[in-house]
């Protein structure tokens, strides 16, 4: 079976480095908030071009903590997309704020600025932009919209490690960026991890307090915080994996380029190509097909795994059915959710497997 992710078949040199990283932490006897975490915070912030990185327990917490560190909570509205991982919206709810859902641009599946404008209200405080599938697009327009409307721009970068638009990295465009290091993300650990990146020292300081029980100094708790720290073992594993990210991202780009060049089927459509190759981290390669279930079954028969990101838009999830949304509805999100299919696109995919996936898609007999 050609899998959507194949972490068990990563290069031997990387496996060795990961074992050494874990052994280093075990030998140190220091497991939470230490030198490994500080080193990874510094290296990942540098990779993103931001002044600060604050390691947290997962990507969802990184978003919640970013919102709370910016003083966004009860009574405040945060506009985001219903075509995302549920965690994006859950983080807004967990911060005590109110999500408002804008529709997507069908060409990219990213949030539409026109729709966002229809969602604005006097209570809007922030726009939470999701770099869905790894795509970074139209960032100067988002910055301008936030500047004009006096809103905080926050980036959900959980799928966009290594994506850069005209040399500027995901996470550095707004007040804060939130990364996840869940195992299958482009940079992942052997468990859960996350990081908030920001240029704002005050936001970083508040985030450091919030992740650690709201503690300012030992046993003093001015804030109602969380327990959300990036453990030393995960920080060490991420330090070992970071040097591989560029090569892995290049492979994802080569896979995506081959799909773009060779997928040829009248019933299978592609999303718009990236503004520039570097602006897409190719976390997922998504195609659109009216006969999606039949295509998925055909691929399965041909030994190709596929997944759907995401079959149920956020506004159709029970806790979110009453959320305010674009006054024109969310028809593009609903259409996308009914048609999107993600094909295998990961660094371990061989040329032979890549050809097999292309051949499997192109041989689909659409009814
Ligand atoms: C994975 C993901 C998250 C959540 O990250 P976790 O580390 O699993 O909490 C949030 N947003 C998006 C877009 C994601 O893909």
mmCIF file of C-alpha atoms and ligand atoms in Angstrom:
data_model
loop_
_atom_site.group_PDB
_atom_site.id
_atom_site.type_symbol
_atom_site.label_atom_id
_atom_site.label_comp_id
_atom_site.label_asym_id
_atom_site.label_seq_id
_atom_site.Cartn_x
_atom_site.Cartn_y
_atom_site.Cartn_z
ATOM 1 C CA UNK A 1 0.000 0.000 0.000
ATOM 2 C CA UNK A 2 1.278 3.488 -0.849
ATOM 3 C CA UNK A 3 0.665 5.393 2.355
ATOM 4 C CA UNK A 4 -0.257 9.024 3.088
ATOM 5 C CA UNK A 5 2.713 9.188 5.472
ATOM 6 C CA UNK A 6 5.535 6.695 5.973
ATOM 7 C CA UNK A 7 7.426 7.628 9.122
ATOM 8 C CA UNK A 8 8.718 4.078 9.646
ATOM 9 C CA UNK A 9 10.814 4.340 6.464
ATOM 10 C CA UNK A 10 12.737 7.533 7.070
ATOM 11 C CA UNK A 11 16.503 7.629 6.383
ATOM 12 C CA UNK A 12 18.633 5.545 8.756
ATOM 13 C CA UNK A 13 20.848 8.566 9.560
ATOM 14 C CA UNK A 14 17.785 10.417 10.837
ATOM 15 C CA UNK A 15 16.683 7.446 12.963
ATOM 16 C CA UNK A 16 20.176 7.332 14.500
ATOM 17 C CA UNK A 17 20.103 11.079 15.241
ATOM 18 C CA UNK A 18 16.686 10.694 16.900
ATOM 19 C CA UNK A 19 17.922 7.855 19.122
ATOM 20 C CA UNK A 20 20.933 9.943 20.115
ATOM 21 C CA UNK A 21 18.686 12.906 20.898
ATOM 22 C CA UNK A 22 16.503 10.861 23.246
ATOM 23 C CA UNK A 23 19.561 9.351 24.914
ATOM 24 C CA UNK A 24 21.046 12.823 25.444
ATOM 25 C CA UNK A 25 17.903 13.937 27.277
ATOM 26 C CA UNK A 26 17.707 10.765 29.377
ATOM 27 C CA UNK A 27 21.377 11.153 30.337
ATOM 28 C CA UNK A 28 20.791 14.777 31.356
ATOM 29 C CA UNK A 29 18.022 13.889 33.821
ATOM 30 C CA UNK A 30 16.230 17.182 32.916
ATOM 31 C CA UNK A 31 12.890 16.655 31.175
ATOM 32 C CA UNK A 32 10.727 19.802 31.198
ATOM 33 C CA UNK A 33 11.673 23.424 30.318
ATOM 34 C CA UNK A 34 15.412 23.125 29.818
ATOM 35 C CA UNK A 35 18.292 23.574 27.398
ATOM 36 C CA UNK A 36 16.843 21.436 24.570
ATOM 37 C CA UNK A 37 13.612 23.419 24.558
ATOM 38 C CA UNK A 38 15.448 26.748 24.615
ATOM 39 C CA UNK A 39 17.751 25.637 21.768
ATOM 40 C CA UNK A 40 14.828 24.500 19.623
ATOM 41 C CA UNK A 41 12.822 27.654 20.371
ATOM 42 C CA UNK A 42 15.781 29.725 19.263
ATOM 43 C CA UNK A 43 16.423 27.650 16.115
ATOM 44 C CA UNK A 44 12.790 27.458 15.016
ATOM 45 C CA UNK A 45 12.203 31.165 15.613
ATOM 46 C CA UNK A 46 15.332 31.867 13.531
ATOM 47 C CA UNK A 47 14.068 29.540 10.778
ATOM 48 C CA UNK A 48 10.787 31.495 10.736
ATOM 49 C CA UNK A 49 12.535 34.868 10.836
ATOM 50 C CA UNK A 50 10.915 35.868 14.124
ATOM 51 C CA UNK A 51 12.577 37.182 17.266
ATOM 52 C CA UNK A 52 10.903 34.750 19.679
ATOM 53 C CA UNK A 53 9.654 31.175 19.871
ATOM 54 C CA UNK A 54 7.670 29.742 22.767
ATOM 55 C CA UNK A 55 7.448 25.942 22.858
ATOM 56 C CA UNK A 56 4.063 24.554 23.863
ATOM 57 C CA UNK A 57 2.399 21.146 24.059
ATOM 58 C CA UNK A 58 0.659 21.142 20.649
ATOM 59 C CA UNK A 59 -0.523 23.290 17.775
ATOM 60 C CA UNK A 60 -3.972 23.882 19.185
ATOM 61 C CA UNK A 61 -2.524 25.280 22.410
ATOM 62 C CA UNK A 62 -0.185 27.482 20.374
ATOM 63 C CA UNK A 63 -3.263 29.165 18.835
ATOM 64 C CA UNK A 64 -5.120 29.474 22.153
ATOM 65 C CA UNK A 65 -2.051 30.894 23.875
ATOM 66 C CA UNK A 66 -1.400 33.326 20.988
ATOM 67 C CA UNK A 67 -4.965 34.653 21.272
ATOM 68 C CA UNK A 68 -4.794 34.936 25.056
ATOM 69 C CA UNK A 69 -1.333 36.538 24.974
ATOM 70 C CA UNK A 70 -2.830 39.176 22.643
ATOM 71 C CA UNK A 71 -5.611 39.812 25.154
ATOM 72 C CA UNK A 72 -8.305 38.267 22.948
ATOM 73 C CA UNK A 73 -11.039 36.423 24.830
ATOM 74 C CA UNK A 74 -14.632 36.725 26.031
ATOM 75 C CA UNK A 75 -16.737 39.080 23.892
ATOM 76 C CA UNK A 76 -14.156 39.192 21.089
ATOM 77 C CA UNK A 77 -14.742 37.800 17.611
ATOM 78 C CA UNK A 78 -12.057 36.014 15.607
ATOM 79 C CA UNK A 79 -12.690 35.431 11.916
ATOM 80 C CA UNK A 80 -11.417 32.179 10.453
ATOM 81 C CA UNK A 81 -12.196 29.482 7.881
ATOM 82 C CA UNK A 82 -14.480 26.453 8.215
ATOM 83 C CA UNK A 83 -12.162 24.508 5.886
ATOM 84 C CA UNK A 84 -9.484 23.640 8.442
ATOM 85 C CA UNK A 85 -8.583 21.144 11.150
ATOM 86 C CA UNK A 86 -11.198 21.406 13.898
ATOM 87 C CA UNK A 87 -8.399 22.381 16.310
ATOM 88 C CA UNK A 88 -8.186 25.850 14.695
ATOM 89 C CA UNK A 89 -11.704 26.745 15.781
ATOM 90 C CA UNK A 90 -11.560 24.790 19.011
ATOM 91 C CA UNK A 91 -8.572 26.928 20.046
ATOM 92 C CA UNK A 92 -10.641 30.104 19.580
ATOM 93 C CA UNK A 93 -13.443 28.613 21.692
ATOM 94 C CA UNK A 94 -10.944 27.488 24.351
ATOM 95 C CA UNK A 95 -9.583 31.040 24.523
ATOM 96 C CA UNK A 96 -13.127 32.158 25.376
ATOM 97 C CA UNK A 97 -13.498 34.139 22.149
ATOM 98 C CA UNK A 98 -16.165 33.734 19.455
ATOM 99 C CA UNK A 99 -15.245 32.233 16.077
ATOM 100 C CA UNK A 100 -16.904 33.768 13.004
ATOM 101 C CA UNK A 101 -16.641 31.750 9.810
ATOM 102 C CA UNK A 102 -15.742 33.187 6.405
ATOM 103 C CA UNK A 103 -16.005 31.229 3.168
ATOM 104 C CA UNK A 104 -13.096 30.061 1.032
ATOM 105 C CA UNK A 105 -11.867 30.976 -2.411
ATOM 106 C CA UNK A 106 -12.662 27.801 -4.389
ATOM 107 C CA UNK A 107 -9.479 28.085 -6.474
ATOM 108 C CA UNK A 108 -7.147 27.665 -3.488
ATOM 109 C CA UNK A 109 -9.484 26.540 -0.661
ATOM 110 C CA UNK A 110 -7.971 29.365 1.421
ATOM 111 C CA UNK A 111 -10.149 31.918 3.230
ATOM 112 C CA UNK A 112 -11.595 34.603 0.966
ATOM 113 C CA UNK A 113 -10.868 38.236 1.862
ATOM 114 C CA UNK A 114 -14.195 39.312 0.331
ATOM 115 C CA UNK A 115 -16.023 36.925 2.618
ATOM 116 C CA UNK A 116 -13.979 38.109 5.615
ATOM 117 C CA UNK A 117 -15.071 41.693 4.906
ATOM 118 C CA UNK A 118 -18.706 40.578 5.128
ATOM 119 C CA UNK A 119 -17.970 38.981 8.516
ATOM 120 C CA UNK A 120 -16.455 42.086 10.141
ATOM 121 C CA UNK A 121 -18.311 43.557 13.125
ATOM 122 C CA UNK A 122 -17.467 46.064 15.869
ATOM 123 C CA UNK A 123 -16.465 43.071 18.001
ATOM 124 C CA UNK A 124 -13.943 41.647 15.520
ATOM 125 C CA UNK A 125 -10.476 41.594 17.075
ATOM 126 C CA UNK A 126 -8.447 39.204 14.935
ATOM 127 C CA UNK A 127 -8.177 37.287 11.698
ATOM 128 C CA UNK A 128 -6.869 33.752 12.135
ATOM 129 C CA UNK A 129 -5.433 32.805 8.772
ATOM 130 C CA UNK A 130 -4.858 29.102 8.065
ATOM 131 C CA UNK A 131 -2.130 28.264 5.543
ATOM 132 C CA UNK A 132 -4.192 25.278 4.437
ATOM 133 C CA UNK A 133 -2.317 22.367 2.796
ATOM 134 C CA UNK A 134 0.887 24.432 3.190
ATOM 135 C CA UNK A 135 -0.073 27.380 0.965
ATOM 136 C CA UNK A 136 1.035 30.940 1.671
ATOM 137 C CA UNK A 137 -0.890 33.391 -0.518
ATOM 138 C CA UNK A 138 -1.732 37.076 -0.774
ATOM 139 C CA UNK A 139 -0.082 37.933 2.528
ATOM 140 C CA UNK A 140 0.390 41.653 1.874
ATOM 141 C CA UNK A 141 -3.369 41.982 1.212
ATOM 142 C CA UNK A 142 -4.134 40.282 4.544
ATOM 143 C CA UNK A 143 -1.674 42.550 6.326
ATOM 144 C CA UNK A 144 -3.296 45.604 4.705
ATOM 145 C CA UNK A 145 -6.818 44.453 5.625
ATOM 146 C CA UNK A 146 -5.778 43.923 9.259
ATOM 147 C CA UNK A 147 -3.991 47.276 9.387
ATOM 148 C CA UNK A 148 -7.030 49.154 7.953
ATOM 149 C CA UNK A 149 -9.513 47.406 10.236
ATOM 150 C CA UNK A 150 -7.271 47.524 13.328
ATOM 151 C CA UNK A 151 -7.207 43.740 13.706
ATOM 152 C CA UNK A 152 -4.535 41.322 14.867
ATOM 153 C CA UNK A 153 -3.321 38.943 12.151
ATOM 154 C CA UNK A 154 -2.623 35.476 13.561
ATOM 155 C CA UNK A 155 -1.333 32.628 11.404
ATOM 156 C CA UNK A 156 -2.157 28.945 11.833
ATOM 157 C CA UNK A 157 1.060 27.510 10.372
ATOM 158 C CA UNK A 158 0.412 23.881 11.366
ATOM 159 C CA UNK A 159 0.648 22.802 7.696
ATOM 160 C CA UNK A 160 3.164 25.355 6.442
ATOM 161 C CA UNK A 161 6.616 24.579 7.925
ATOM 162 C CA UNK A 162 9.205 25.971 5.540
ATOM 163 C CA UNK A 163 6.773 27.893 3.301
ATOM 164 C CA UNK A 164 8.041 31.370 2.393
ATOM 165 C CA UNK A 165 6.556 34.065 0.168
ATOM 166 C CA UNK A 166 9.216 36.296 -1.400
ATOM 167 C CA UNK A 167 11.619 35.035 1.242
ATOM 168 C CA UNK A 168 9.345 35.736 4.219
ATOM 169 C CA UNK A 169 8.380 32.686 6.268
ATOM 170 C CA UNK A 170 4.991 31.565 7.523
ATOM 171 C CA UNK A 171 4.440 32.812 11.053
ATOM 172 C CA UNK A 172 6.249 36.111 10.573
ATOM 173 C CA UNK A 173 3.530 38.110 8.793
ATOM 174 C CA UNK A 174 1.262 38.949 11.717
ATOM 175 C CA UNK A 175 1.311 39.377 15.488
ATOM 176 C CA UNK A 176 1.899 35.661 16.104
ATOM 177 C CA UNK A 177 2.197 32.354 14.265
ATOM 178 C CA UNK A 178 1.209 28.954 15.654
ATOM 179 C CA UNK A 179 3.016 25.760 14.647
ATOM 180 C CA UNK A 180 2.174 22.133 15.364
ATOM 181 C CA UNK A 181 4.810 19.394 15.498
ATOM 182 C CA UNK A 182 2.315 16.522 15.419
ATOM 183 C CA UNK A 183 4.064 13.457 13.889
ATOM 184 C CA UNK A 184 2.632 13.788 10.367
ATOM 185 C CA UNK A 185 3.211 17.537 9.997
ATOM 186 C CA UNK A 186 6.073 18.616 7.718
ATOM 187 C CA UNK A 187 8.225 18.982 10.845
ATOM 188 C CA UNK A 188 6.928 16.572 13.470
ATOM 189 C CA UNK A 189 8.062 14.827 16.627
ATOM 190 C CA UNK A 190 7.336 11.357 18.016
ATOM 191 C CA UNK A 191 4.296 12.668 19.845
ATOM 192 C CA UNK A 192 2.745 16.096 20.359
ATOM 193 C CA UNK A 193 4.444 19.473 20.245
ATOM 194 C CA UNK A 194 3.825 23.049 19.173
ATOM 195 C CA UNK A 195 5.296 26.545 19.105
ATOM 196 C CA UNK A 196 4.147 30.122 19.033
ATOM 197 C CA UNK A 197 6.463 32.434 17.079
ATOM 198 C CA UNK A 198 6.328 36.226 17.313
ATOM 199 C CA UNK A 199 8.402 39.382 16.985
ATOM 200 C CA UNK A 200 6.644 40.900 19.989
ATOM 201 C CA UNK A 201 8.590 40.399 23.202
ATOM 202 C CA UNK A 202 5.584 41.166 25.419
ATOM 203 C CA UNK A 203 3.500 38.532 23.612
ATOM 204 C CA UNK A 204 6.320 35.987 23.992
ATOM 205 C CA UNK A 205 6.647 36.764 27.711
ATOM 206 C CA UNK A 206 2.902 36.396 28.299
ATOM 207 C CA UNK A 207 2.894 33.147 26.309
ATOM 208 C CA UNK A 208 5.734 31.781 28.467
ATOM 209 C CA UNK A 209 3.668 32.525 31.549
ATOM 210 C CA UNK A 210 0.457 31.089 30.127
ATOM 211 C CA UNK A 211 2.080 27.774 29.129
ATOM 212 C CA UNK A 212 3.346 27.296 32.672
ATOM 213 C CA UNK A 213 0.264 27.667 34.948
ATOM 214 C CA UNK A 214 0.224 31.438 34.462
ATOM 215 C CA UNK A 215 3.335 31.580 36.646
ATOM 216 C CA UNK A 216 5.468 34.759 36.615
ATOM 217 C CA UNK A 217 8.084 33.573 39.066
ATOM 218 C CA UNK A 218 8.123 30.345 41.017
ATOM 219 C CA UNK A 219 4.849 29.881 42.945
ATOM 220 C CA UNK A 220 3.416 33.251 41.824
ATOM 221 C CA UNK A 221 0.469 33.028 39.423
ATOM 222 C CA UNK A 222 -0.860 36.339 38.116
ATOM 223 C CA UNK A 223 -2.699 34.640 35.190
ATOM 224 C CA UNK A 224 -5.040 31.659 34.806
ATOM 225 C CA UNK A 225 -2.659 29.627 32.678
ATOM 226 C CA UNK A 226 -2.398 26.170 31.177
ATOM 227 C CA UNK A 227 0.022 23.313 31.548
ATOM 228 C CA UNK A 228 1.258 23.343 27.958
ATOM 229 C CA UNK A 229 4.992 22.891 27.585
ATOM 230 C CA UNK A 230 7.183 21.344 24.895
ATOM 231 C CA UNK A 231 8.985 18.501 26.706
ATOM 232 C CA UNK A 232 12.762 18.160 26.423
ATOM 233 C CA UNK A 233 12.511 14.803 24.615
ATOM 234 C CA UNK A 234 10.352 16.359 21.891
ATOM 235 C CA UNK A 235 12.532 19.458 21.643
ATOM 236 C CA UNK A 236 15.607 17.224 21.240
ATOM 237 C CA UNK A 237 13.858 15.108 18.593
ATOM 238 C CA UNK A 238 12.839 18.270 16.732
ATOM 239 C CA UNK A 239 16.416 19.574 16.885
ATOM 240 C CA UNK A 240 17.495 16.283 15.280
ATOM 241 C CA UNK A 241 14.811 16.525 12.596
ATOM 242 C CA UNK A 242 15.165 20.213 11.752
ATOM 243 C CA UNK A 243 18.273 19.769 9.537
ATOM 244 C CA UNK A 244 16.218 17.418 7.329
ATOM 245 C CA UNK A 245 13.301 19.783 6.799
ATOM 246 C CA UNK A 246 14.698 21.555 3.708
ATOM 247 C CA UNK A 247 15.454 18.303 1.887
ATOM 248 C CA UNK A 248 12.086 16.799 2.874
ATOM 249 C CA UNK A 249 10.256 19.933 1.707
ATOM 250 C CA UNK A 250 12.116 19.800 -1.625
ATOM 251 C CA UNK A 251 10.930 16.230 -2.105
ATOM 252 C CA UNK A 252 7.335 17.247 -1.333
ATOM 253 C CA UNK A 253 7.679 20.023 -3.935
ATOM 254 C CA UNK A 254 9.053 17.599 -6.527
ATOM 255 C CA UNK A 255 6.159 15.194 -5.855
ATOM 256 C CA UNK A 256 3.615 18.013 -6.182
ATOM 257 C CA UNK A 257 5.276 19.258 -9.388
ATOM 258 C CA UNK A 258 5.090 15.745 -10.877
ATOM 259 C CA UNK A 259 1.389 15.515 -9.992
ATOM 260 C CA UNK A 260 0.778 18.908 -11.599
ATOM 261 C CA UNK A 261 2.636 17.851 -14.735
ATOM 262 C CA UNK A 262 1.239 14.336 -15.143
ATOM 263 C CA UNK A 263 -2.202 14.017 -13.543
ATOM 264 C CA UNK A 264 -4.505 14.110 -16.538
ATOM 265 C CA UNK A 265 -8.101 13.187 -16.052
ATOM 266 C CA UNK A 266 -11.172 15.133 -17.161
ATOM 267 C CA UNK A 267 -12.943 14.396 -13.850
ATOM 268 C CA UNK A 268 -10.026 15.337 -11.599
ATOM 269 C CA UNK A 269 -9.278 19.016 -11.032
ATOM 270 C CA UNK A 270 -6.317 20.613 -9.264
ATOM 271 C CA UNK A 271 -6.146 23.658 -7.011
ATOM 272 C CA UNK A 272 -4.460 26.819 -8.274
ATOM 273 C CA UNK A 273 -0.667 26.529 -8.492
ATOM 274 C CA UNK A 274 1.356 28.414 -5.836
ATOM 275 C CA UNK A 275 2.414 32.037 -6.406
ATOM 276 C CA UNK A 276 5.991 30.714 -6.318
ATOM 277 C CA UNK A 277 7.277 27.216 -5.538
ATOM 278 C CA UNK A 278 8.686 28.261 -2.147
ATOM 279 C CA UNK A 279 5.292 29.605 -1.029
ATOM 280 C CA UNK A 280 3.860 26.068 -0.770
ATOM 281 C CA UNK A 281 5.110 23.546 1.802
ATOM 282 C CA UNK A 282 3.010 20.842 0.077
ATOM 283 C CA UNK A 283 1.864 19.342 3.338
ATOM 284 C CA UNK A 284 -1.049 17.875 1.398
ATOM 285 C CA UNK A 285 -1.667 17.472 -2.326
ATOM 286 C CA UNK A 286 -5.386 17.878 -2.845
ATOM 287 C CA UNK A 287 -7.445 17.159 -5.949
ATOM 288 C CA UNK A 288 -11.145 17.776 -6.561
ATOM 289 C CA UNK A 289 -13.503 15.211 -8.024
ATOM 290 C CA UNK A 290 -17.316 15.080 -8.206
ATOM 291 C CA UNK A 291 -17.120 11.280 -7.964
ATOM 292 C CA UNK A 292 -14.753 11.465 -4.999
ATOM 293 C CA UNK A 293 -15.895 8.266 -3.263
ATOM 294 C CA UNK A 294 -15.548 6.257 -6.470
ATOM 295 C CA UNK A 295 -12.085 7.734 -7.094
ATOM 296 C CA UNK A 296 -11.033 6.905 -3.535
ATOM 297 C CA UNK A 297 -12.268 3.302 -3.921
ATOM 298 C CA UNK A 298 -10.445 2.980 -7.260
ATOM 299 C CA UNK A 299 -7.204 4.237 -5.687
ATOM 300 C CA UNK A 300 -7.627 1.848 -2.768
ATOM 301 C CA UNK A 301 -7.979 -1.043 -5.239
ATOM 302 C CA UNK A 302 -4.779 0.092 -6.926
ATOM 303 C CA UNK A 303 -2.962 0.090 -3.567
ATOM 304 C CA UNK A 304 -3.012 3.862 -3.059
ATOM 305 C CA UNK A 305 -4.169 5.321 0.248
ATOM 306 C CA UNK A 306 -5.943 8.677 0.204
ATOM 307 C CA UNK A 307 -7.599 10.840 2.851
ATOM 308 C CA UNK A 308 -10.076 13.717 2.940
ATOM 309 C CA UNK A 309 -9.079 17.104 4.382
ATOM 310 C CA UNK A 310 -11.754 17.821 5.423
ATOM 311 C CA UNK A 311 -15.018 15.967 4.837
ATOM 312 C CA UNK A 312 -17.068 17.989 7.349
ATOM 313 C CA UNK A 313 -16.619 21.762 7.370
ATOM 314 C CA UNK A 314 -16.423 23.304 10.840
ATOM 315 C CA UNK A 315 -19.899 24.877 10.700
ATOM 316 C CA UNK A 316 -21.425 21.402 10.306
ATOM 317 C CA UNK A 317 -19.785 20.129 13.512
ATOM 318 C CA UNK A 318 -22.331 20.001 16.370
ATOM 319 C CA UNK A 319 -20.588 22.527 18.686
ATOM 320 C CA UNK A 320 -20.281 25.025 15.798
ATOM 321 C CA UNK A 321 -23.673 24.920 14.078
ATOM 322 C CA UNK A 322 -24.798 28.182 15.648
ATOM 323 C CA UNK A 323 -21.636 30.162 14.881
ATOM 324 C CA UNK A 324 -22.080 33.379 12.951
ATOM 325 C CA UNK A 325 -20.823 33.174 9.374
ATOM 326 C CA UNK A 326 -20.702 35.031 6.077
ATOM 327 C CA UNK A 327 -24.196 36.445 5.426
ATOM 328 C CA UNK A 328 -24.052 34.757 1.998
ATOM 329 C CA UNK A 329 -23.445 31.361 3.613
ATOM 330 C CA UNK A 330 -20.431 29.084 3.132
ATOM 331 C CA UNK A 331 -21.238 27.387 -0.202
ATOM 332 C CA UNK A 332 -17.644 27.134 -1.438
ATOM 333 C CA UNK A 333 -16.513 25.424 1.768
ATOM 334 C CA UNK A 334 -19.370 22.948 1.472
ATOM 335 C CA UNK A 335 -18.592 22.211 -2.183
ATOM 336 C CA UNK A 336 -14.914 21.747 -1.393
ATOM 337 C CA UNK A 337 -15.627 19.420 1.550
ATOM 338 C CA UNK A 338 -17.741 17.236 -0.727
ATOM 339 C CA UNK A 339 -15.094 16.963 -3.484
ATOM 340 C CA UNK A 340 -11.577 17.205 -2.042
ATOM 341 C CA UNK A 341 -9.238 14.227 -1.865
ATOM 342 C CA UNK A 342 -5.631 14.200 -0.629
ATOM 343 C CA UNK A 343 -3.104 12.028 -2.493
ATOM 344 C CA UNK A 344 0.128 10.665 -0.976
ATOM 345 C CA UNK A 345 2.686 13.511 -0.911
ATOM 346 C CA UNK A 346 5.532 12.958 1.518
ATOM 347 C CA UNK A 347 9.336 12.814 1.518
ATOM 348 C CA UNK A 348 9.521 8.982 1.555
ATOM 349 C CA UNK A 349 7.421 8.598 -1.593
ATOM 350 C CA UNK A 350 9.679 6.982 -4.236
ATOM 351 C CA UNK A 351 9.614 7.788 -7.948
ATOM 352 C CA UNK A 352 8.099 4.350 -8.583
ATOM 353 C CA UNK A 353 5.329 4.986 -6.075
ATOM 354 C CA UNK A 354 4.773 8.449 -7.516
ATOM 355 C CA UNK A 355 4.319 6.935 -10.988
ATOM 356 C CA UNK A 356 1.923 4.353 -9.536
ATOM 357 C CA UNK A 357 -0.245 7.066 -7.951
ATOM 358 C CA UNK A 358 -0.317 9.074 -11.211
ATOM 359 C CA UNK A 359 -1.172 5.957 -13.217
ATOM 360 C CA UNK A 360 -3.881 5.016 -10.696
ATOM 361 C CA UNK A 361 -5.547 8.434 -10.897
ATOM 362 C CA UNK A 362 -5.282 8.663 -14.695
ATOM 363 C CA UNK A 363 -6.821 5.201 -15.121
ATOM 364 C CA UNK A 364 -9.920 6.081 -13.067
ATOM 365 C CA UNK A 365 -13.020 5.229 -15.074
ATOM 366 C CA UNK A 366 -15.326 8.011 -13.914
ATOM 367 C CA UNK A 367 -18.961 7.133 -14.282
HETATM 368 C C1 LIG B 1 -2.714 19.817 12.968
HETATM 369 C C2 LIG B 1 -3.385 21.115 12.902
HETATM 370 C C3 LIG B 1 -3.713 21.845 14.057
HETATM 371 C C4 LIG B 1 -3.590 21.276 15.439
HETATM 372 O O1 LIG B 1 -2.312 20.900 15.807
HETATM 373 P P1 LIG B 1 -2.160 19.866 17.024
HETATM 374 O O2 LIG B 1 -0.691 19.867 17.278
HETATM 375 O O3 LIG B 1 -2.669 18.548 16.555
HETATM 376 O O4 LIG B 1 -2.931 20.413 18.166
HETATM 377 C C5 LIG B 1 -4.254 23.103 13.911
HETATM 378 N N1 LIG B 1 -4.482 23.627 12.704
HETATM 379 C C6 LIG B 1 -4.202 22.961 11.568
HETATM 380 C C7 LIG B 1 -4.481 23.618 10.263
HETATM 381 C C8 LIG B 1 -3.657 21.674 11.631
HETATM 382 O O5 LIG B 1 -3.390 21.006 10.492
#
